[in-house]
Short mmCIF file of C-alpha atoms and ligand atoms in Angstrom, two decimals:
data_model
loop_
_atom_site.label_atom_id
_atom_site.label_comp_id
_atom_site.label_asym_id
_atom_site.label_seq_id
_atom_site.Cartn_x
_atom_site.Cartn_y
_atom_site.Cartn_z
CA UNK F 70 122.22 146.81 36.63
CA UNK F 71 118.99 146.88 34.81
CA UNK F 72 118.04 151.00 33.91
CA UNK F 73 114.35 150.13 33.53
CA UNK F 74 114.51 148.48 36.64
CA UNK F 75 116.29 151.00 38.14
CA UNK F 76 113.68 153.71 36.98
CA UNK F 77 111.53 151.60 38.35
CA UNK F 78 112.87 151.71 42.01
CA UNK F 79 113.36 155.02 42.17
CA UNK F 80 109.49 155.73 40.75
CA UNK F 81 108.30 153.41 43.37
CA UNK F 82 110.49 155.11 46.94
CA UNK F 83 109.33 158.51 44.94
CA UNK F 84 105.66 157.39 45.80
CA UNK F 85 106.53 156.06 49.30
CA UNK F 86 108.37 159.39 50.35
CA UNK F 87 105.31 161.17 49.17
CA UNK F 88 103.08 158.79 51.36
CA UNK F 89 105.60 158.54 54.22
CA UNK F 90 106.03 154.91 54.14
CA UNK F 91 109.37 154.46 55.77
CA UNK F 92 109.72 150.65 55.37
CA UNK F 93 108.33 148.58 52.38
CA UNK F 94 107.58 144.78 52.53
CA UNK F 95 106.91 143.48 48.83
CA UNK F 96 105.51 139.91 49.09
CA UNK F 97 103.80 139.36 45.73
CA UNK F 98 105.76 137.20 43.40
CA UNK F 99 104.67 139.93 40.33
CA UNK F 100 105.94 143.40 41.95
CA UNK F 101 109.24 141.43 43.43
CA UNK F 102 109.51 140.73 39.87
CA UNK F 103 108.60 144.19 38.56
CA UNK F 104 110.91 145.61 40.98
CA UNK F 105 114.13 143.01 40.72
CA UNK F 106 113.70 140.87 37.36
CA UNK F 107 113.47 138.16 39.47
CA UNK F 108 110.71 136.12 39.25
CA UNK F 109 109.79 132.71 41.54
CA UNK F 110 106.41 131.38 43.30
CA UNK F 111 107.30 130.79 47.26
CA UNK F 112 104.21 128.76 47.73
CA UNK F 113 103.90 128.63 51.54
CA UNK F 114 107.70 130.19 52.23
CA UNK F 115 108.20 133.30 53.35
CA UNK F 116 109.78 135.67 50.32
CA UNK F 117 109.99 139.30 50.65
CA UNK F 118 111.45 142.42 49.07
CA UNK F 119 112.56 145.48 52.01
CA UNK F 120 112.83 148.75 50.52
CA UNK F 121 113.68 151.64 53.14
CA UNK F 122 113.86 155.32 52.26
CA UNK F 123 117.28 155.33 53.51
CA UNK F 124 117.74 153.34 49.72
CA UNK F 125 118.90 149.82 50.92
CA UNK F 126 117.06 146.98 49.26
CA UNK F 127 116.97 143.29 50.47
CA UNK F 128 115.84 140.79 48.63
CA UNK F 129 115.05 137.85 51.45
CA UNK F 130 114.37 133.95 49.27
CA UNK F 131 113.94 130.52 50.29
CA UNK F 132 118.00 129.30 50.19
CA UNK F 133 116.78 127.03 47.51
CA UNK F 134 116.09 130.24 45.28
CA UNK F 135 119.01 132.13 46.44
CA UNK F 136 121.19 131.43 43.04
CA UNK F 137 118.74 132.35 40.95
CA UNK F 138 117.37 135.68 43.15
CA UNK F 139 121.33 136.34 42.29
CA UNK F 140 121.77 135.44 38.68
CA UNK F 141 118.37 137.27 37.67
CA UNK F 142 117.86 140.17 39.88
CA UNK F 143 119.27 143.69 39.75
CA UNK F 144 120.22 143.78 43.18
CA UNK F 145 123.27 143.37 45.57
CA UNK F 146 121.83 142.28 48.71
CA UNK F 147 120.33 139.37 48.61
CA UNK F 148 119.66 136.37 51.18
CA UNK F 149 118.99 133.31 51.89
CA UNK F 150 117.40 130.90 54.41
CA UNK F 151 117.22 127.52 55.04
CA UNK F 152 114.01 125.42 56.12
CA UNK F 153 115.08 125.07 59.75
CA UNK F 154 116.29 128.42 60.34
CA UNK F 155 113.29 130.35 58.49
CA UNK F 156 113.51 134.23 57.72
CA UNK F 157 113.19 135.51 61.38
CA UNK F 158 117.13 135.81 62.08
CA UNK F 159 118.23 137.70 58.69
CA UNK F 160 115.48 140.00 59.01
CA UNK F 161 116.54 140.88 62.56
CA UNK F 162 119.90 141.28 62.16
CA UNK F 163 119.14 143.38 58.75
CA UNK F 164 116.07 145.80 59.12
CA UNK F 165 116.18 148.54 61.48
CA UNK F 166 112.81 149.35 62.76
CA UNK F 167 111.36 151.40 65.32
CA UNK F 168 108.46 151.54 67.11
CA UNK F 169 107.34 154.50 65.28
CA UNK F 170 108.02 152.71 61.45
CA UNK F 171 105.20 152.91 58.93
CA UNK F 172 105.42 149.64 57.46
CA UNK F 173 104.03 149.44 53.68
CA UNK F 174 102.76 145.81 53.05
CA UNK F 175 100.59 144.58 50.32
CA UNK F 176 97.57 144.39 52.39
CA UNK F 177 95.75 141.78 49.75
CA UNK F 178 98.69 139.62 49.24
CA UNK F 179 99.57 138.86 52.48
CA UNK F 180 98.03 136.69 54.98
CA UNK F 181 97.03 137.80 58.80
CA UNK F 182 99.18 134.97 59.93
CA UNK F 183 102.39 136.58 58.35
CA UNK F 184 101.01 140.22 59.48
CA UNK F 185 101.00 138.45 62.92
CA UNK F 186 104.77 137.05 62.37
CA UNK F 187 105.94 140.91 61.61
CA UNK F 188 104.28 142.51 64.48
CA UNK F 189 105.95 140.31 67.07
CA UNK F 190 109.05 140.19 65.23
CA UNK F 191 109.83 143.43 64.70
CA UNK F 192 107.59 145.30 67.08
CA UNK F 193 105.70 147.63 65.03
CA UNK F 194 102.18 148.64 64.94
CA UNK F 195 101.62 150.70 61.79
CA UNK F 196 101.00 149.12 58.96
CA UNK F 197 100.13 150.83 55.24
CA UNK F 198 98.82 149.44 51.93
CA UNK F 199 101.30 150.16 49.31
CA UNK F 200 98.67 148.20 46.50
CA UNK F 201 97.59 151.55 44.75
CA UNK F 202 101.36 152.38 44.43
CA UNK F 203 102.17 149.19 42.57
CA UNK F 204 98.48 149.81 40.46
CA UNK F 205 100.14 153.31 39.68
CA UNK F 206 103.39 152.24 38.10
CA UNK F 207 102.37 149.56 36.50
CA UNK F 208 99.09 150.69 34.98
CA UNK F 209 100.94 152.07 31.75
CA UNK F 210 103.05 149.58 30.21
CA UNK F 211 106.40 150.86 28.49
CA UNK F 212 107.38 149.16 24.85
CA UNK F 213 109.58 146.01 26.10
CA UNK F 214 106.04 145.29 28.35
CA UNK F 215 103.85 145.88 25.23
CA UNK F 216 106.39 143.79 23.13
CA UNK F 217 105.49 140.73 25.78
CA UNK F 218 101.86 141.38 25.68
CA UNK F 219 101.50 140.98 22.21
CA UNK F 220 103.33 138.09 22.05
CA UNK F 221 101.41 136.15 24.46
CA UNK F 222 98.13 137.37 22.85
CA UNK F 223 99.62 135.84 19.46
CA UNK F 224 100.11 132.35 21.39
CA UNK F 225 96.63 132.81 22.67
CA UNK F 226 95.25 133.01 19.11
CA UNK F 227 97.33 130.42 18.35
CA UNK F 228 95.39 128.38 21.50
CA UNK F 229 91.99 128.96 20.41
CA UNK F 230 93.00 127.90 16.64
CA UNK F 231 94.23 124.22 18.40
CA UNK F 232 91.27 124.45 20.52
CA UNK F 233 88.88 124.59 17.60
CA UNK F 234 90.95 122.52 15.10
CA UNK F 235 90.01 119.73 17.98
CA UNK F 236 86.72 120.09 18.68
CA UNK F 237 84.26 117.34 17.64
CA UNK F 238 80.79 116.10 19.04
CA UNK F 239 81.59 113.66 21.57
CA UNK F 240 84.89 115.07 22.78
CA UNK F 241 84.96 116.15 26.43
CA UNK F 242 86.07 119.61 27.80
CA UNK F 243 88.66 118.18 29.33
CA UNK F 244 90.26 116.46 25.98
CA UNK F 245 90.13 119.70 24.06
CA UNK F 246 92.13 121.75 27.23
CA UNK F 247 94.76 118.50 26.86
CA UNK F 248 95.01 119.00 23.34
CA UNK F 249 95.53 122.92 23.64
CA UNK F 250 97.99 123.01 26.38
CA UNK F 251 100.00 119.77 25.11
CA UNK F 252 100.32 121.70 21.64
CA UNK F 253 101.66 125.15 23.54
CA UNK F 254 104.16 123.67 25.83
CA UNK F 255 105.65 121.91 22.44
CA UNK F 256 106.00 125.38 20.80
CA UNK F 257 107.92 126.36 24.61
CA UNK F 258 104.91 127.70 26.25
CA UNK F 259 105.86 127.53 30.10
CA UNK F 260 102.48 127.94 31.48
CA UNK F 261 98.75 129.25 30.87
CA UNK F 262 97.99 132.59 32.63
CA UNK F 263 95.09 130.91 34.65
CA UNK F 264 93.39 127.43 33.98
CA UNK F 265 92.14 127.03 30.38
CA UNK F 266 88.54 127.00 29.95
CA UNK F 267 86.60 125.31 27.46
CA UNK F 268 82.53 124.95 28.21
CA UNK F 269 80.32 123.28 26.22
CA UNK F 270 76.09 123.65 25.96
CA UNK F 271 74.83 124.70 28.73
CA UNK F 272 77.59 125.43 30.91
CA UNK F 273 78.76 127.84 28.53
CA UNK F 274 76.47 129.93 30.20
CA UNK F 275 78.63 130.14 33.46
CA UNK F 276 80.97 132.78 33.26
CA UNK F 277 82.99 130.95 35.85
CA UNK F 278 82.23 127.38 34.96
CA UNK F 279 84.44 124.58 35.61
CA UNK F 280 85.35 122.30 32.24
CA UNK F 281 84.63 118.43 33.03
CA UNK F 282 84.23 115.22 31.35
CA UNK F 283 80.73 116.98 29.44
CA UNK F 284 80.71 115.93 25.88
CA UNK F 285 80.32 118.34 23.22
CA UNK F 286 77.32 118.35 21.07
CA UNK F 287 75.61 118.95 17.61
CA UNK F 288 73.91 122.50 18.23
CA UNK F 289 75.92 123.57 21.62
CA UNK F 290 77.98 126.74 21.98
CA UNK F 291 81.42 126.29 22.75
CA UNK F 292 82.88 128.97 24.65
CA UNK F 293 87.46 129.31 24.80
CA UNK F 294 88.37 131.41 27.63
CA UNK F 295 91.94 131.23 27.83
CA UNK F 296 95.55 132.83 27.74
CA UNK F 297 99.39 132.19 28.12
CA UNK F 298 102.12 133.91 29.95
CA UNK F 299 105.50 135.74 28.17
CA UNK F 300 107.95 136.68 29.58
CA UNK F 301 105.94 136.81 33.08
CA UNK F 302 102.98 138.77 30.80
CA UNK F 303 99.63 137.53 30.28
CA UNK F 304 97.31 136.85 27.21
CA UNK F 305 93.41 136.44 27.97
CA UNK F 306 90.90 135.62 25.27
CA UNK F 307 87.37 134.32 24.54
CA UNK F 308 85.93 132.85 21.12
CA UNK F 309 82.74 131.62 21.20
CA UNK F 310 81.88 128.84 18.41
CA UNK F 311 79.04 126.85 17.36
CA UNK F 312 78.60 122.96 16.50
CA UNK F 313 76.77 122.53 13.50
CA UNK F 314 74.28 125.07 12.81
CA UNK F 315 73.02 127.90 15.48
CA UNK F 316 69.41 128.23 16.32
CA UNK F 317 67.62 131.86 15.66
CA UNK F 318 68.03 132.49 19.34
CA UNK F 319 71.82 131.64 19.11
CA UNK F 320 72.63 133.39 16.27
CA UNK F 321 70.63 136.49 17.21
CA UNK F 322 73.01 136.38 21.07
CA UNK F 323 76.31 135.76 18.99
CA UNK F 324 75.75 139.09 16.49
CA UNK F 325 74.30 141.35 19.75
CA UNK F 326 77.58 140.23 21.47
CA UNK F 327 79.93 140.92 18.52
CA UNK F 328 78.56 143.98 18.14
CA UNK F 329 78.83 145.05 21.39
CA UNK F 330 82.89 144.20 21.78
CA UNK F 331 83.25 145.95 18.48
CA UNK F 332 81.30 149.42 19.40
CA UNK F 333 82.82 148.85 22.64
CA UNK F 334 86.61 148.83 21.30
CA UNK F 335 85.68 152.01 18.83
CA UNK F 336 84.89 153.59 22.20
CA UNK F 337 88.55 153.26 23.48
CA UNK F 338 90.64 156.65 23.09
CA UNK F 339 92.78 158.66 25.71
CA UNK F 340 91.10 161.22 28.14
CA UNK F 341 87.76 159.61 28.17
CA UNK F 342 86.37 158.12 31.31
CA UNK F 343 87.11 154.28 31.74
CA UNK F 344 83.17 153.81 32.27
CA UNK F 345 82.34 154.98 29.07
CA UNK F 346 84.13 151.43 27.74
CA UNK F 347 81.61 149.77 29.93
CA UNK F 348 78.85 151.60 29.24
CA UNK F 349 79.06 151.44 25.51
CA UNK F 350 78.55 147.62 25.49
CA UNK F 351 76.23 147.64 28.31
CA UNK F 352 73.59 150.01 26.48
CA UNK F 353 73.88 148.17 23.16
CA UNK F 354 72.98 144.96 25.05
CA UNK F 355 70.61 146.37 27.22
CA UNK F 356 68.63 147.59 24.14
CA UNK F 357 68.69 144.68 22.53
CA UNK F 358 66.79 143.18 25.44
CA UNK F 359 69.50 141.02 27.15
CA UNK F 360 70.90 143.82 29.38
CA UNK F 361 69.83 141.20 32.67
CA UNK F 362 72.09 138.29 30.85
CA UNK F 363 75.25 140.03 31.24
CA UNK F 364 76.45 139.77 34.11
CA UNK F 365 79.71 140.85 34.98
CA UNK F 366 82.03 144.04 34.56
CA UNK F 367 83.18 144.82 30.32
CA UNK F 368 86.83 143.92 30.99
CA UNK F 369 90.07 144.15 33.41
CA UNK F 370 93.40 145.55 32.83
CA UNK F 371 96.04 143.02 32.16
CA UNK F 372 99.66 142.47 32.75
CA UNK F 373 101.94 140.49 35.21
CA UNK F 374 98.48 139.71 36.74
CA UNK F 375 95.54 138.47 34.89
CA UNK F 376 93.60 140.58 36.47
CA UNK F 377 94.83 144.31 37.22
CA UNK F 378 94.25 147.87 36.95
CA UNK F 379 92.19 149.45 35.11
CA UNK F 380 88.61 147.74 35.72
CA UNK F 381 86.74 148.30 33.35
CA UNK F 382 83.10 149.01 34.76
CA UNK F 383 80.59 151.06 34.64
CA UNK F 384 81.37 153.29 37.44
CA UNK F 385 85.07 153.86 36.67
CA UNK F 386 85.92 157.53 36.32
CA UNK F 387 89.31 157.03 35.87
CA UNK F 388 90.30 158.00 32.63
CA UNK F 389 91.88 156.23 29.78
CA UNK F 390 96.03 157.02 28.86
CA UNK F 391 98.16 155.93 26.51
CA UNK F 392 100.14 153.07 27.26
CA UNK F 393 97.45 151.11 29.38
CA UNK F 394 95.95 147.48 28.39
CA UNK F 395 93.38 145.52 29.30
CA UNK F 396 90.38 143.61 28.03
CA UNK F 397 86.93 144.13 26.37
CA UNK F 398 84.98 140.91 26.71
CA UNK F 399 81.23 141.33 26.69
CA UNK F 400 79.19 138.30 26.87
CA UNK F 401 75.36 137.10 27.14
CA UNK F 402 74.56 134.34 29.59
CA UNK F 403 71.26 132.27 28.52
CA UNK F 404 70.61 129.75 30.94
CA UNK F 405 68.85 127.46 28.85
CA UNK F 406 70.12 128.39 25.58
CA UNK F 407 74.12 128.96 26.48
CA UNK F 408 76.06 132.00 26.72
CA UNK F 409 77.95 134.02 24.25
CA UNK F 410 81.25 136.11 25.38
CA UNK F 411 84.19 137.47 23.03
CA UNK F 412 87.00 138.89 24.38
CA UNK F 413 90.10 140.78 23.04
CA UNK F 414 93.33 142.30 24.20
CA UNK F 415 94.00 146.27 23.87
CA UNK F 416 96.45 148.57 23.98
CA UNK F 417 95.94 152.35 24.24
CA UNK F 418 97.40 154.29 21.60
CA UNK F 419 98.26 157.85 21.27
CA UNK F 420 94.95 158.47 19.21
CA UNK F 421 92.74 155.24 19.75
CA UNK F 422 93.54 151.60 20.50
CA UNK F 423 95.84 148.89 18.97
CA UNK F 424 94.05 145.08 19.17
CA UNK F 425 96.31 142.44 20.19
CA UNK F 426 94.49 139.46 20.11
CA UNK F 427 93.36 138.46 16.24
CA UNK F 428 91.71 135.25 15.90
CA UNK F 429 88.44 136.14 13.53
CA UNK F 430 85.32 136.79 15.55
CA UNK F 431 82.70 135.37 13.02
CA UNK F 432 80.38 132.95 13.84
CA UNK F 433 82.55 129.58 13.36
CA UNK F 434 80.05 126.40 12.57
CA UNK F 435 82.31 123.78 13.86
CA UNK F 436 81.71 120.19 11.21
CA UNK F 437 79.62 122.69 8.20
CO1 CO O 739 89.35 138.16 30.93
#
């Protein structure tokens, strides 16, 4: 047995006791694996993770993950079920219910289909959220988590140093992301913590743009948003370069943004509001005039998920401790021009804030 994930446990049916949840039903791939060590994607199969407050745990996979579920998780009950037979029987025979049972289930994992499936099958009508207990324990990150972190930020420095080495006019988006991810999975990178993005000219200015066959060109921003997973632990980072030289109004976007991130990491210390993160970047941009032209949130905490607690907006009162990470990514978004975002990795230290990501933030001028 596993003492972290032990400790674990225990932390987690301490938080259901206190909100009377007598019957959990983990379904996301990330807590299962928080909880157990045991880590697999389902797809469309049913995989779940009972905890009652009695103390039994059952671990219910796909037969074809069964061995596995075994080899790699902490726990002694664990089953299996075959594509004809499906979940219904073992989870019968196994989970005592009543019609009274609070049933904790991740209300924005699951689908209303499978909510649907648990009400007829086991006859219950009360169902809780148990998201904000999961955002609770895992929101500060112990050593052995930190230890993970950094070493996927390192392999996403390592990505945007490929992605740049590679870049020439008349390359597509498309051929640099090859180029990246081929050169990772060499060095025994499994996967990419979401899909790589590489935008060139114009579309740099979409925050959420999708790469494509666009060719890059003298005078076009390119912006790298992109990240690896370690150990089940994500990396997320964004360099912004330029081909050739930068116009005024390119240069002038690129130094407000850099800026910005930097003021705005300064800002990061224990006991001080979350917002105040936000807020730090979002006044410096706003005075420089471009406060309209950024458009989303300063950053998002970051762990199993890509995207977990802490956000990091402007109305955030939560405040800041030790041990949590997420990311500081500012960014201007010129329609015309291009946009402009950088993003780092941080950890909260006992006095102020340890960077994990390290590729150099100056203005590259790609073929100078
Ligand atoms: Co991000």
């Amino acid at each position: 047995m596993d003492k972290r994930l032990d400790k674990r446990i225990e932390r987690f049916m301490n938080w259901m006791k206190r909100e009377q949840i007598d019957l959990a039903l983990v379904t996301s791939p990330t807590n299962i694996y928080y909880l157990t060590g045991f880590y697999s994607n389902p797809h469309e199969r049913f995989m779940g993770l009972f905890l009652s407050l009695t103390g039994d745990l059952l671990l219910i996979v796909p037969e074809l993950d069964q061995k596995q579920a075994i080899e790699k998780s902490n726990l002694t009950h664990v089953f299996g079920f075959s594509d004809a037979e499906g979940p219904d029987g073992i989870i019968r025979k196994h989970i005592q219910v009543s019609h009274n049972t609070r049933l904790g289930i991740e209300q924005g994992n699951i689908n209303y289909k499978t909510v649907l499936w648990l009400q007829r099958l086991l006859q219950i009508e009360n169902f809780l959220n148990l998201e904000s207990g999961f955002n609770e324990l895992r929101l500060i990150k112990d050593e052995t988590e930190i230890k993970s972190l950094q070493e996927a930020a390192y392999f996403a420095d390592r990505a945007v140093e490929i992605g740049i080495q590679s870049l020439q006019s008349g390359k597509s988006e498309l051929e640099i992301i090859a180029e990246i991810e081929y050169q990772l999975k060499k060095q025994g990178i499994e996967r990419m913590s979401f899909d790589t993005m590489v935008l060139t000219g114009k579309k740099s200015a979409l925050p959420h743009g999708k790469p494509g066959k666009d060719k890059i060109q003298e005078g076009d921003f390119v912006l790298f948003d992109l990240g690896v997973v370690v150990n089940g632990y994500c990396s997320d980072i964004s360099r912004t370069v330029i081909m050739g030289n930068p116009s005024e109004e390119q240069r002038k976007i690129y130094t407000i943004v850099r800026q910005a991130q930097q003021l705005a990491i300064e800002t990061v210390k224990p006991n001080i509001p979350i917002k105040q993160v936000d807020l730090t970047a979002r006044e410096y941009i706003s005075k420089a005039g471009y406060g309209e032209y950024f458009i989303h949130r300063t950053g998002h905490g970051l762990g199993l998920d890509i995207h977990e607690s802490p956000s990091i907006h402007e109305k955030n009162e939560e405040i800041i401790k030790q041990g949590m990470v997420f990311t500081i990514e500012p960014g201007i978004y010129l329609p015309q021009i291009g946009g402009v975002r950088i993003e780092d990795d941080v950890v909260v230290t006992d006095n102020g804030v340890h960077v994990l990501t390290t590729f150099t933030k100056e203005l590259l001028q790609i073929g100078k």
